[in-house]
Coordinates of C-alpha atoms and ligand atoms in Angstrom, one line a residue:
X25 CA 0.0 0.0 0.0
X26 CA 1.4 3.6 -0.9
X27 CA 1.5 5.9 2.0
X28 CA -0.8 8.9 1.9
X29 CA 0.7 12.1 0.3
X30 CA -2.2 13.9 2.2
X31 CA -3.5 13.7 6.4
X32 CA -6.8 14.7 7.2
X33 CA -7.0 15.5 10.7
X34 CA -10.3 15.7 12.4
X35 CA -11.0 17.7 16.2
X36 CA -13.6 16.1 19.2
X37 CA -13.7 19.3 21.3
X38 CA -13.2 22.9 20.2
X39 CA -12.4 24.4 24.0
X40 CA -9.2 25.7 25.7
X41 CA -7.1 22.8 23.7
X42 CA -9.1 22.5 20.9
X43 CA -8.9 25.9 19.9
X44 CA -5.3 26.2 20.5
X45 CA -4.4 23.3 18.4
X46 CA -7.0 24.9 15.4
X47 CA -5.3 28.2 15.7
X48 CA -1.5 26.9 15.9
X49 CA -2.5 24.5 13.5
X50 CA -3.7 26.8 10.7
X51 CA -0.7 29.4 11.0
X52 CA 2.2 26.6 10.9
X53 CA 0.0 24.7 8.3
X54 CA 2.4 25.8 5.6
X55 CA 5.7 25.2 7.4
X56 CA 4.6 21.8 8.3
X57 CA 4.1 20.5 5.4
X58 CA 7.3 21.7 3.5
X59 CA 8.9 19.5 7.1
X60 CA 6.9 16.8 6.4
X61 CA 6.9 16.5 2.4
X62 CA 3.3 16.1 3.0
X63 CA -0.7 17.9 2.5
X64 CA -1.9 18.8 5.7
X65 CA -5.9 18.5 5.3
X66 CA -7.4 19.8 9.1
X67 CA -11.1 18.7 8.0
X68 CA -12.9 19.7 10.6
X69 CA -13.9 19.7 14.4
X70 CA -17.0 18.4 16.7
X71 CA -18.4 20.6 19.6
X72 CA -21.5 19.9 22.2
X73 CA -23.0 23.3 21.3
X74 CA -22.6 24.8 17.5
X75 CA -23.9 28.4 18.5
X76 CA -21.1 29.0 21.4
X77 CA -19.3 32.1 20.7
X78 CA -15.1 31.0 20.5
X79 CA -11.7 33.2 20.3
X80 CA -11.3 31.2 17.2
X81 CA -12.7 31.6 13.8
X82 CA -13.4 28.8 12.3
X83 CA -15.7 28.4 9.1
X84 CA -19.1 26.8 10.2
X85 CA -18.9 24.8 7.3
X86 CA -15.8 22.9 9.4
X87 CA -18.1 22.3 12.8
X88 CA -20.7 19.9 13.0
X89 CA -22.2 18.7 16.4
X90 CA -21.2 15.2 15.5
X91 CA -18.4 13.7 16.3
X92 CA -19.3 10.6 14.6
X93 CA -19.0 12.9 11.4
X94 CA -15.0 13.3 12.2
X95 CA -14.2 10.1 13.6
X96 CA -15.8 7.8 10.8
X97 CA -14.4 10.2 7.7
X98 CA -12.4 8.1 5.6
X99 CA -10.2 11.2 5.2
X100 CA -9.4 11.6 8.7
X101 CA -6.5 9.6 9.1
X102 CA -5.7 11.5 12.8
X103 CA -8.2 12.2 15.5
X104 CA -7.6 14.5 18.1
X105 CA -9.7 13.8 21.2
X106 CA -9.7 16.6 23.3
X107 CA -13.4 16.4 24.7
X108 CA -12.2 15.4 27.7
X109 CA -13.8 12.8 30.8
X110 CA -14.0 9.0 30.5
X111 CA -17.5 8.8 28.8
X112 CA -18.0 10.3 25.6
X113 CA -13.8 10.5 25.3
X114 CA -13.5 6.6 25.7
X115 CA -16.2 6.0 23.3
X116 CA -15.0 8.3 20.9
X117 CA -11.0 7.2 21.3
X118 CA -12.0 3.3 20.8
X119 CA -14.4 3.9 18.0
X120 CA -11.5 5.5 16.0
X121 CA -8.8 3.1 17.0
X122 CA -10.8 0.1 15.9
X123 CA -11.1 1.9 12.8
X124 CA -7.2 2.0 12.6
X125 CA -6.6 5.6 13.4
X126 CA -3.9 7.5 15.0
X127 CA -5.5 9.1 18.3
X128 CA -4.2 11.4 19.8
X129 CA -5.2 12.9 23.6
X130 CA -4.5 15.3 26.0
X131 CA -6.8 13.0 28.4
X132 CA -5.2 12.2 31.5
X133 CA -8.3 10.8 32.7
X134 CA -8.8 8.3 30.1
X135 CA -5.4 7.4 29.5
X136 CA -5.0 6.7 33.7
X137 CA -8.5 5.3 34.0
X138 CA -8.6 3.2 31.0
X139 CA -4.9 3.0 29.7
X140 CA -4.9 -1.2 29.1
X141 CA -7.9 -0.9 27.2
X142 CA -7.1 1.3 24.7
X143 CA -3.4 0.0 24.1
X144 CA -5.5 -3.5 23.2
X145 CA -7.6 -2.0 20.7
X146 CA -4.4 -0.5 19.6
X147 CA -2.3 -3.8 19.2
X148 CA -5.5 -5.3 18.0
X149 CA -6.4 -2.8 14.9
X150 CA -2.9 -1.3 14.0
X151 CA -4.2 2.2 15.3
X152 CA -1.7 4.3 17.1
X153 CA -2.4 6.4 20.8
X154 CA -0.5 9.4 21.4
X155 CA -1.0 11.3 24.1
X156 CA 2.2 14.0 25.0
X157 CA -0.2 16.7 26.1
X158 CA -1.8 14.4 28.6
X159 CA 1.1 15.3 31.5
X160 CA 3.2 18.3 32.2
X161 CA 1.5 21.0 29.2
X162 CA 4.0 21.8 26.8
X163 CA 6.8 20.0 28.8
X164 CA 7.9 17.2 26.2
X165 CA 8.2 15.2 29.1
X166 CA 6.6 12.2 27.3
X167 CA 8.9 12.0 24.5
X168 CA 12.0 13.1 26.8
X169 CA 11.1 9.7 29.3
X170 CA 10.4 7.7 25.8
X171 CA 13.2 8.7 23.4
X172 CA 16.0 11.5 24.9
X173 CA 16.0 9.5 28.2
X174 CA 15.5 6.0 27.3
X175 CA 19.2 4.9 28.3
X176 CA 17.7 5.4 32.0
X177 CA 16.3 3.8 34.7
X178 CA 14.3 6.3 37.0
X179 CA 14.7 6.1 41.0
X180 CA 13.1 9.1 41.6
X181 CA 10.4 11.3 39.0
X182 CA 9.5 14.2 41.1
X183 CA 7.1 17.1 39.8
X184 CA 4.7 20.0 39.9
X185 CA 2.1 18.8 37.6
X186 CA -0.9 21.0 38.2
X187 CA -0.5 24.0 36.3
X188 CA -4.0 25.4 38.2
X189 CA -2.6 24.2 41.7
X190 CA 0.4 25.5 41.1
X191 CA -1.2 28.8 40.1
X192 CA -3.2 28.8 43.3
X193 CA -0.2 28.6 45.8
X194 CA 1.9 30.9 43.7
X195 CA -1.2 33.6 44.0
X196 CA -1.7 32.5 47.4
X197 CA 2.0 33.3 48.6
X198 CA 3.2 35.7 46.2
X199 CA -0.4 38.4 46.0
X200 CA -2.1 37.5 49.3
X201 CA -5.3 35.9 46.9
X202 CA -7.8 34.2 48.6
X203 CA -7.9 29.8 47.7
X204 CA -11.5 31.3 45.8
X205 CA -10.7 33.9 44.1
X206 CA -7.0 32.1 43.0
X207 CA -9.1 29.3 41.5
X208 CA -11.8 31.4 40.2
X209 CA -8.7 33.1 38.1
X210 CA -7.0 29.7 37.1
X211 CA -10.6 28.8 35.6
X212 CA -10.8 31.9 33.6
X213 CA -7.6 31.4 32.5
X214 CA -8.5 27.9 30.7
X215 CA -6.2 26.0 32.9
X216 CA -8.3 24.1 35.1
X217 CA -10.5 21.3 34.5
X218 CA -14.2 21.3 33.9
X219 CA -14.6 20.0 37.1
X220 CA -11.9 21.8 39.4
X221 CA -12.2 19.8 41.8
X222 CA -9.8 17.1 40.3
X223 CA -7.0 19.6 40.3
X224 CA -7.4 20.8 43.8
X225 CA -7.9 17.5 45.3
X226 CA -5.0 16.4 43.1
X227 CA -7.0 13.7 41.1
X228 CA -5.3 15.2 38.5
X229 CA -2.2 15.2 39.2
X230 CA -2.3 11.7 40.1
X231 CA -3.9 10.5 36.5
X232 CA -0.3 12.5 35.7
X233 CA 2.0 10.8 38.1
X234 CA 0.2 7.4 37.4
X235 CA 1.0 8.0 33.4
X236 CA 4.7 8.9 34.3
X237 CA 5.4 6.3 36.7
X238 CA 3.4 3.5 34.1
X239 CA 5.9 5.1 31.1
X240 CA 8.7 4.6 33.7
X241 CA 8.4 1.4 35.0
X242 CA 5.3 -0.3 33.2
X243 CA 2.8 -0.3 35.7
X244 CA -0.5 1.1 36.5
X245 CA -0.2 2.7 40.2
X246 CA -3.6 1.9 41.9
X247 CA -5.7 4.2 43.2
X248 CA -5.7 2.6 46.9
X249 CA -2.2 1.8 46.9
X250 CA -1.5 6.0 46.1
X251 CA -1.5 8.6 48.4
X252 CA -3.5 10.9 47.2
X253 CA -3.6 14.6 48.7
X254 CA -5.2 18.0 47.1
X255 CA -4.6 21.6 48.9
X256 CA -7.7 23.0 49.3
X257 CA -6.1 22.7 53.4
X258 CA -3.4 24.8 52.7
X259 CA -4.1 28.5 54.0
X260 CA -1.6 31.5 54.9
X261 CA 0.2 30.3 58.2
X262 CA 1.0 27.5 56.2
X263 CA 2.7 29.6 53.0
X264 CA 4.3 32.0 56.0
X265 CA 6.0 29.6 57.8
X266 CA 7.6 28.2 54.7
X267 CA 8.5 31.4 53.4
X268 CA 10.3 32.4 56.8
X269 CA 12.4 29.1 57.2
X270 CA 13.5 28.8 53.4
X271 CA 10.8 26.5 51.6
X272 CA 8.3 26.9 48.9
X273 CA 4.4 25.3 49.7
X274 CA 4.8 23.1 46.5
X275 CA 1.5 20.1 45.2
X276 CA 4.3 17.4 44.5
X277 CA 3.6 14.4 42.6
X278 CA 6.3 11.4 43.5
X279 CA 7.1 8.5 41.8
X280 CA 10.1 6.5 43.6
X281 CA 11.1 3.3 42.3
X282 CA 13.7 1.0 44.6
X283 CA 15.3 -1.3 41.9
X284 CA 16.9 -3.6 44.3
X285 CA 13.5 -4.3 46.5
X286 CA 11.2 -4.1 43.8
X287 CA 8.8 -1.8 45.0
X288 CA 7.6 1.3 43.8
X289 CA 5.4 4.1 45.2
X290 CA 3.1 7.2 43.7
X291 CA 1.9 10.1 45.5
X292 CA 0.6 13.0 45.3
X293 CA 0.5 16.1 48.3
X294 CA 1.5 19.2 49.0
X295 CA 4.7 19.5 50.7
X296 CA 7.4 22.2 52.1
X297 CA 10.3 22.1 49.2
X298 CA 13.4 23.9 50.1
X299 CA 14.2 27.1 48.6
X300 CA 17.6 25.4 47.2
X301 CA 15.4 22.9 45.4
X302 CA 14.7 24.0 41.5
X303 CA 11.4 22.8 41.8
X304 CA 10.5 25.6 44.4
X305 CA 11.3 28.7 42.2
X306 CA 8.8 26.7 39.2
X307 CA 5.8 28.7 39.8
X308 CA 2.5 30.3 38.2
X309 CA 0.7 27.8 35.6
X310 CA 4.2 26.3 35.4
X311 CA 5.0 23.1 35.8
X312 CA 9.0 20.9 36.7
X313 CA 9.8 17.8 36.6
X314 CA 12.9 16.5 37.9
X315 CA 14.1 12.9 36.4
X316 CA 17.0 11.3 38.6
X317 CA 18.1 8.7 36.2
X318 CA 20.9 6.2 36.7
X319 CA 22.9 7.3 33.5
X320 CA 21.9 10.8 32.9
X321 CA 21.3 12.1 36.9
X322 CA 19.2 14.8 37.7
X323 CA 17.6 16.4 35.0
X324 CA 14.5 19.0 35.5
X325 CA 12.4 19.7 32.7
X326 CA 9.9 23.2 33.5
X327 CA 7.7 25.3 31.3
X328 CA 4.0 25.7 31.0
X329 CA 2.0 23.1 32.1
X330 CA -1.3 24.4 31.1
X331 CA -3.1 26.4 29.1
X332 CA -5.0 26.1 25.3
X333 CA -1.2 27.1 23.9
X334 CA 1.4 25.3 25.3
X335 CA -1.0 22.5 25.2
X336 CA -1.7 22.9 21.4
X337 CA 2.0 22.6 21.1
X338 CA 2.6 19.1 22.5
X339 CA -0.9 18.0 20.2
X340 CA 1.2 19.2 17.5
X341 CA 3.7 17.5 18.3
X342 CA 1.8 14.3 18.6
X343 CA 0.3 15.5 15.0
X344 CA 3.2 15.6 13.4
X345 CA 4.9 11.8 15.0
X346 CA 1.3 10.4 13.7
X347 CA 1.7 11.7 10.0
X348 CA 5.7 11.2 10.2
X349 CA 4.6 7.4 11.1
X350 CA 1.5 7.0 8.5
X351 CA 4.0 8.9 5.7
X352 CA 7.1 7.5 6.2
X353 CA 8.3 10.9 6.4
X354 CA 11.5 10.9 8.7
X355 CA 10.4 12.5 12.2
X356 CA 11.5 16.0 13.6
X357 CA 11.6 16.7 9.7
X358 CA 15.0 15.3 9.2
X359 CA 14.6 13.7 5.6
X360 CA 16.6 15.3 2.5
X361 CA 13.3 17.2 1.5
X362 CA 12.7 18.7 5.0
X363 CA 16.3 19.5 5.2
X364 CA 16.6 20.8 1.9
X365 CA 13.3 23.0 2.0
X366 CA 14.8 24.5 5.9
X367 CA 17.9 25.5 4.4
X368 CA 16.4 27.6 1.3
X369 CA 14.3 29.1 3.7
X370 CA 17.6 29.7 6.1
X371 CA 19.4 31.0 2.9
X372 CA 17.1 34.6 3.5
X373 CA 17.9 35.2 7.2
X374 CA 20.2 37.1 7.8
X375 CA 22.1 37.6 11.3
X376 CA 21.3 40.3 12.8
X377 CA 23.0 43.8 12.7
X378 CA 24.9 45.5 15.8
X379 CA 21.8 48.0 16.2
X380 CA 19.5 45.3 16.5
X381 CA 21.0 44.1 19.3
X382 CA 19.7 45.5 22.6
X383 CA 20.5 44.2 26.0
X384 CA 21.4 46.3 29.7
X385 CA 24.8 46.4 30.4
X386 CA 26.6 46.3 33.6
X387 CA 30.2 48.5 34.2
X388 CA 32.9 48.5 36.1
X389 CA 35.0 51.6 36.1
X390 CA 38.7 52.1 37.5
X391 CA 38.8 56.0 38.2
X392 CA 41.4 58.3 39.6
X393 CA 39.8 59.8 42.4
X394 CA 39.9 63.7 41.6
X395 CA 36.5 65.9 41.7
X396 CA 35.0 66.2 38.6
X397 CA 35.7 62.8 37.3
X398 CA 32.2 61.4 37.7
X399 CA 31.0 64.1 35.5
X400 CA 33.7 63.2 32.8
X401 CA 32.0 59.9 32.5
X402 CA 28.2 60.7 32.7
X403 CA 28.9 63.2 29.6
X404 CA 30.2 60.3 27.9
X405 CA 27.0 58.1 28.0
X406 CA 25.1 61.5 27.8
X407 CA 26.9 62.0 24.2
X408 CA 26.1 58.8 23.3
X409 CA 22.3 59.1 24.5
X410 CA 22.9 56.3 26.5
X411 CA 20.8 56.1 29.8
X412 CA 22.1 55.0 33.6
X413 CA 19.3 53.0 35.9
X414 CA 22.5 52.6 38.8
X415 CA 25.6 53.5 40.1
X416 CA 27.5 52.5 43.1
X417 CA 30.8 54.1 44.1
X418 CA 33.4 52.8 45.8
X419 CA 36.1 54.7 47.9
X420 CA 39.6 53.2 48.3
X421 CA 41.2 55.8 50.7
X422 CA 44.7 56.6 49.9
X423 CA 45.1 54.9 46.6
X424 CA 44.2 57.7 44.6
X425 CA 41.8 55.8 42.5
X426 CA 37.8 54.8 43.1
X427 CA 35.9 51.9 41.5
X428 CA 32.3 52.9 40.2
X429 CA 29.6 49.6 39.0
X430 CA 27.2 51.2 37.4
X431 CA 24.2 49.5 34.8
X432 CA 22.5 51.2 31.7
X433 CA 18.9 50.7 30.8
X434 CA 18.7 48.8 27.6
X435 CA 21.2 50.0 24.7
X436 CA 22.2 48.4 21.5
X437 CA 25.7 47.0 20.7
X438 CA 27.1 49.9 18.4
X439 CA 25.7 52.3 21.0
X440 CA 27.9 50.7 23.9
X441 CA 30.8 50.1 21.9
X442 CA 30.9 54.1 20.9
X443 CA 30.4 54.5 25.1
X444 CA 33.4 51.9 26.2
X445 CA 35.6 53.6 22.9
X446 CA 35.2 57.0 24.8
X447 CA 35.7 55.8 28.5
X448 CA 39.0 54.5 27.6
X449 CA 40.2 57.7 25.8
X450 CA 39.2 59.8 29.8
X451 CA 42.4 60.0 31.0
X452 CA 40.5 59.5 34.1
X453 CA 39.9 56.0 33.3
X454 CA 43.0 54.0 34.5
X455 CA 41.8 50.4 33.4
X456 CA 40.0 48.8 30.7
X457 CA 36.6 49.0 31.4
X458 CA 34.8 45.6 32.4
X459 CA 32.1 45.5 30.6
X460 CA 28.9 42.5 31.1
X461 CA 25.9 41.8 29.4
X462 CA 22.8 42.0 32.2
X463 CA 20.7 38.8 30.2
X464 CA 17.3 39.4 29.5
X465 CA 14.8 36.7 27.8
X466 CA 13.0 39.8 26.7
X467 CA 15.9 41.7 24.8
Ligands
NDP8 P1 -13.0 22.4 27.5 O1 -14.0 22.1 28.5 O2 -12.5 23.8 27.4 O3 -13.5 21.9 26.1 C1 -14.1 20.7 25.9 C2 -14.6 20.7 24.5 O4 -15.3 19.4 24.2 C3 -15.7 21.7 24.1 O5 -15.5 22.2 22.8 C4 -17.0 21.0 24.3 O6 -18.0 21.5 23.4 C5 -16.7 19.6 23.9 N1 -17.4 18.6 24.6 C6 -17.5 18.5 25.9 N2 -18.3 17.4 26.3 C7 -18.7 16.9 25.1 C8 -19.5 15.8 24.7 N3 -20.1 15.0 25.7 N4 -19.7 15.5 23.4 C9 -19.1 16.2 22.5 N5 -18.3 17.3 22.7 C10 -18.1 17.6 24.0 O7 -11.8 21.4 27.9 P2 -10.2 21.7 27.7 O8 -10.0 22.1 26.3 O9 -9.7 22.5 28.8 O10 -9.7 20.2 27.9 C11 -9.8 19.2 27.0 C12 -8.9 18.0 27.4 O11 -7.6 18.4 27.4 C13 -9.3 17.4 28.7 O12 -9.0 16.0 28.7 C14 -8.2 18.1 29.7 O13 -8.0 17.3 30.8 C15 -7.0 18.1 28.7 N6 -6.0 19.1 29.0 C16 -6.4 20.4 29.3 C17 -5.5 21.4 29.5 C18 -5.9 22.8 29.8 O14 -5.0 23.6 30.1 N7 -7.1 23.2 29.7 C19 -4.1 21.1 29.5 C20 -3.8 19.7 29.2 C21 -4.7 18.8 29.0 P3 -18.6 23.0 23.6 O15 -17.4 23.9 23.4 O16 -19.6 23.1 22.6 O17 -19.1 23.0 25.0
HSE9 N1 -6.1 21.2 34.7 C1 -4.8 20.8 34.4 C2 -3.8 21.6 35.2 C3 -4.6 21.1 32.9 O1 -4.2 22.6 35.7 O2 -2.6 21.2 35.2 C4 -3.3 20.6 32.4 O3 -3.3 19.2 32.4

């Protein structure tokens, strides 16, 4: 049989996910496909109510209110469940694996609650079940446990996993919020579930943990053998008294494994994590998970771990495994084509010029200490129109010379150059000027 040169991909559930993955979708459409070698052909999406207003256009001819309608077109090679629960979700999911399909999920809950049978029905019908977006976000943590990491055995997976309690704590601690009004925000920021109660009783995070530690060490954690612990009984002492002896209030999930004894445990709680700890500066809807492997050691993966966005971009990612598999088109986009097609698009960028670059900059001035010299140097950033946030000035008594730090507000590369050019010709200035970038994600 000759692999298909074109993918339909069909949507159960236009929400928070749904409509990040059709938006996402649609702009990188093009880019996509000249990756892949291959016609991406989104066909359409299902949705419980047709007349809902959404952030995202999308033509009505591409909605219908059955999901039958996607799962059972011959042209939807990929299904994307993203309805959510263990009802309509599992029915949906099997339906279009015993038809062969690639699914793929960002449902914890199913995957967790129903996980052996829906890896029969894909042994049994050749289907495939991806489900990256079902832990951790946007974290790759899936693929990093399954491919990056797979030289590892794991004694420890610890993690924030709850993007909404994580949210809650952060709010809690960091703005004084109230538990109510912190999850009343996480809802209307699309990161919690339809039911919020599985986040802050940390149902959720276990499904999450129960995934990881199943990927890890191939077996379902029970739901009685787990200890299972939400936060809706963490309240302000609580946060105070780990602020004030060097911990962050973190809603852990832990999955240890003891190779030598056999055992293993999951569980979920809050618990005090020392300030040291990486895991206690992940905050906000992020989420961290920290993988102590027996090759590799600690590593700690963080980023967003909820949201219609960063969710949308492990879907895609999912997307584009399924049609990589279903094409034969090498993954990642690594075949001749893929590579070829990156580099003539790599041919028009061009690096970027010396006024382009913009960052802060931090100083450190060697000046001969004789009044008026301070005002030698301020006229040379003045000239050059380049700005100072601080200075700090230190006296060496006797030396005849003073050290002054000082930083800039943000200034591009020529600019600083022309600044540093005319501090060395002071004759004030009795060393070469030490000169640091301050880093900023934002410049
Ligand atoms: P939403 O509640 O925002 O969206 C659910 C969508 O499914 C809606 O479009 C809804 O239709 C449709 N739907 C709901 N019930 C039915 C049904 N019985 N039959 C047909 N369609 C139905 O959920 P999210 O987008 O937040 O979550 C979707 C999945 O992704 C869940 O499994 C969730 O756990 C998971 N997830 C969510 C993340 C997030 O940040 N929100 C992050 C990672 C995973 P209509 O719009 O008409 O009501
Ligand atoms: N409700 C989930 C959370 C969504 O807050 O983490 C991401 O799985």
């Amino acid at each position: 049989m000759t692999a298909p040169r074109t993918i339909g991909i069909g949507i159960l559930g236009l929400g928070t996910v749904g409509q990040g993955v059709w938006k996402h979708l649609t702009e990188k459409k093009a880019d996509l496909e000249a990756r892949l070698g291959v016609r991406i052909d989104l066909r359409g999406a299902s949705v419980r109510n047709l007349r809902k207003r959404r952030a995202v256009r999308i033509p009505s001819s591409r909605l219908t209110s059955d999901p039958h309608a996607i799962v059972d077109d011959p042209k939807v090679h990929v299904v994307c469940e993203l309805i959510g629960g263990t009802t309509r979700a599992r029915e949906l999911t099997l339906r279009a694996l015993r038809l062969g399909k690639v699914v793929v999920s960002a449902n914890k809950a199913l995957l967790c609650e129903h996980g052996p049978e829906i890896f029969r029905a894909v042994r049994r019908h050749g289907g495939q079940f991806l489900f990256e977006a079902s832990v951790a976000g946007g974290i790759p943590i899936i693929k990093a446990i399954r491919e990056g990491l797979v030289a590892n055995r794991f004694e420890l997976i610890v993690g924030i996993l709850n993007g909404t309690c994580n949210h809650i704590l952060t709010r809690m601690g960091e703005d004084g919020l109230s538990f109510a009004d912190a999850l009343k925000e996480a809802q209307e920021l699309g990161f919690a579930e339809a039911d919020p109660t599985l986040d802050v009783d940390g149902i959720d995070a276990w499904h999450k943990a129960s995934i990881l530690a199943w990927l890890a060490h191939g077996k379902w954690a029970p739901r009685n053998r787990t200890l299972v612990e939400g936060i809706r009984k963490i309240g302000p002492a609580d946060i105070d008294f780990a602020r004030r002896f060097g911990f962050a209030l973190k809603h852990l999930a832990v999955v240890r494994r003891d190779f030598r004894q056999n055992w293993m445990t999951v569980g979920v709680y809050p618990a005090l994590v020392p300030n040291r700890d990486i895991l206690a500066r992940v905050s906000g809807v992020n989420n961290g998970i920290t993988l102590k492997g027996d090759v590799v050691g600690a590593t700690t993966l963080a980023g967003r771990g909820a949201g219609g966005d960063a969710t949308a971009s492990a879907v895609i990612g999912d997307i584009v495994d399924a049609i990589a598999a279903l094409t034969g088109a090498a993954p990642q986009g690594l075949s001749a084509e893929a590579l070829a097609a990156r580099e003539k698009s790599g041919r028009a960028l061009r690096m970027a010029d010396e006024e382009e670059i913009v960052a802060p900059f931090y100083l450190r001035l060697s000046l001969l200490d004789q009044a008026g010299v301070s005002e030698g140097v301020y006229r040379v950033f003045s000239r050059h129109k380049v700005s100072i946030a601080r200075v700090i000035q230190y006296e060496h008594p006797n030396q005849g010379r003073g050290t002054v730090t000082l930083s800039t507000y943000p200034v591009n590369e020529r600019r600083m150059a022309a600044v540093v050019r005319g501090l060395k010709g002071l004759r004030t200035v009795l060393e070469e000027p030490v000169v640091l970038r301050i880093f900023s994600p934002e410049s």
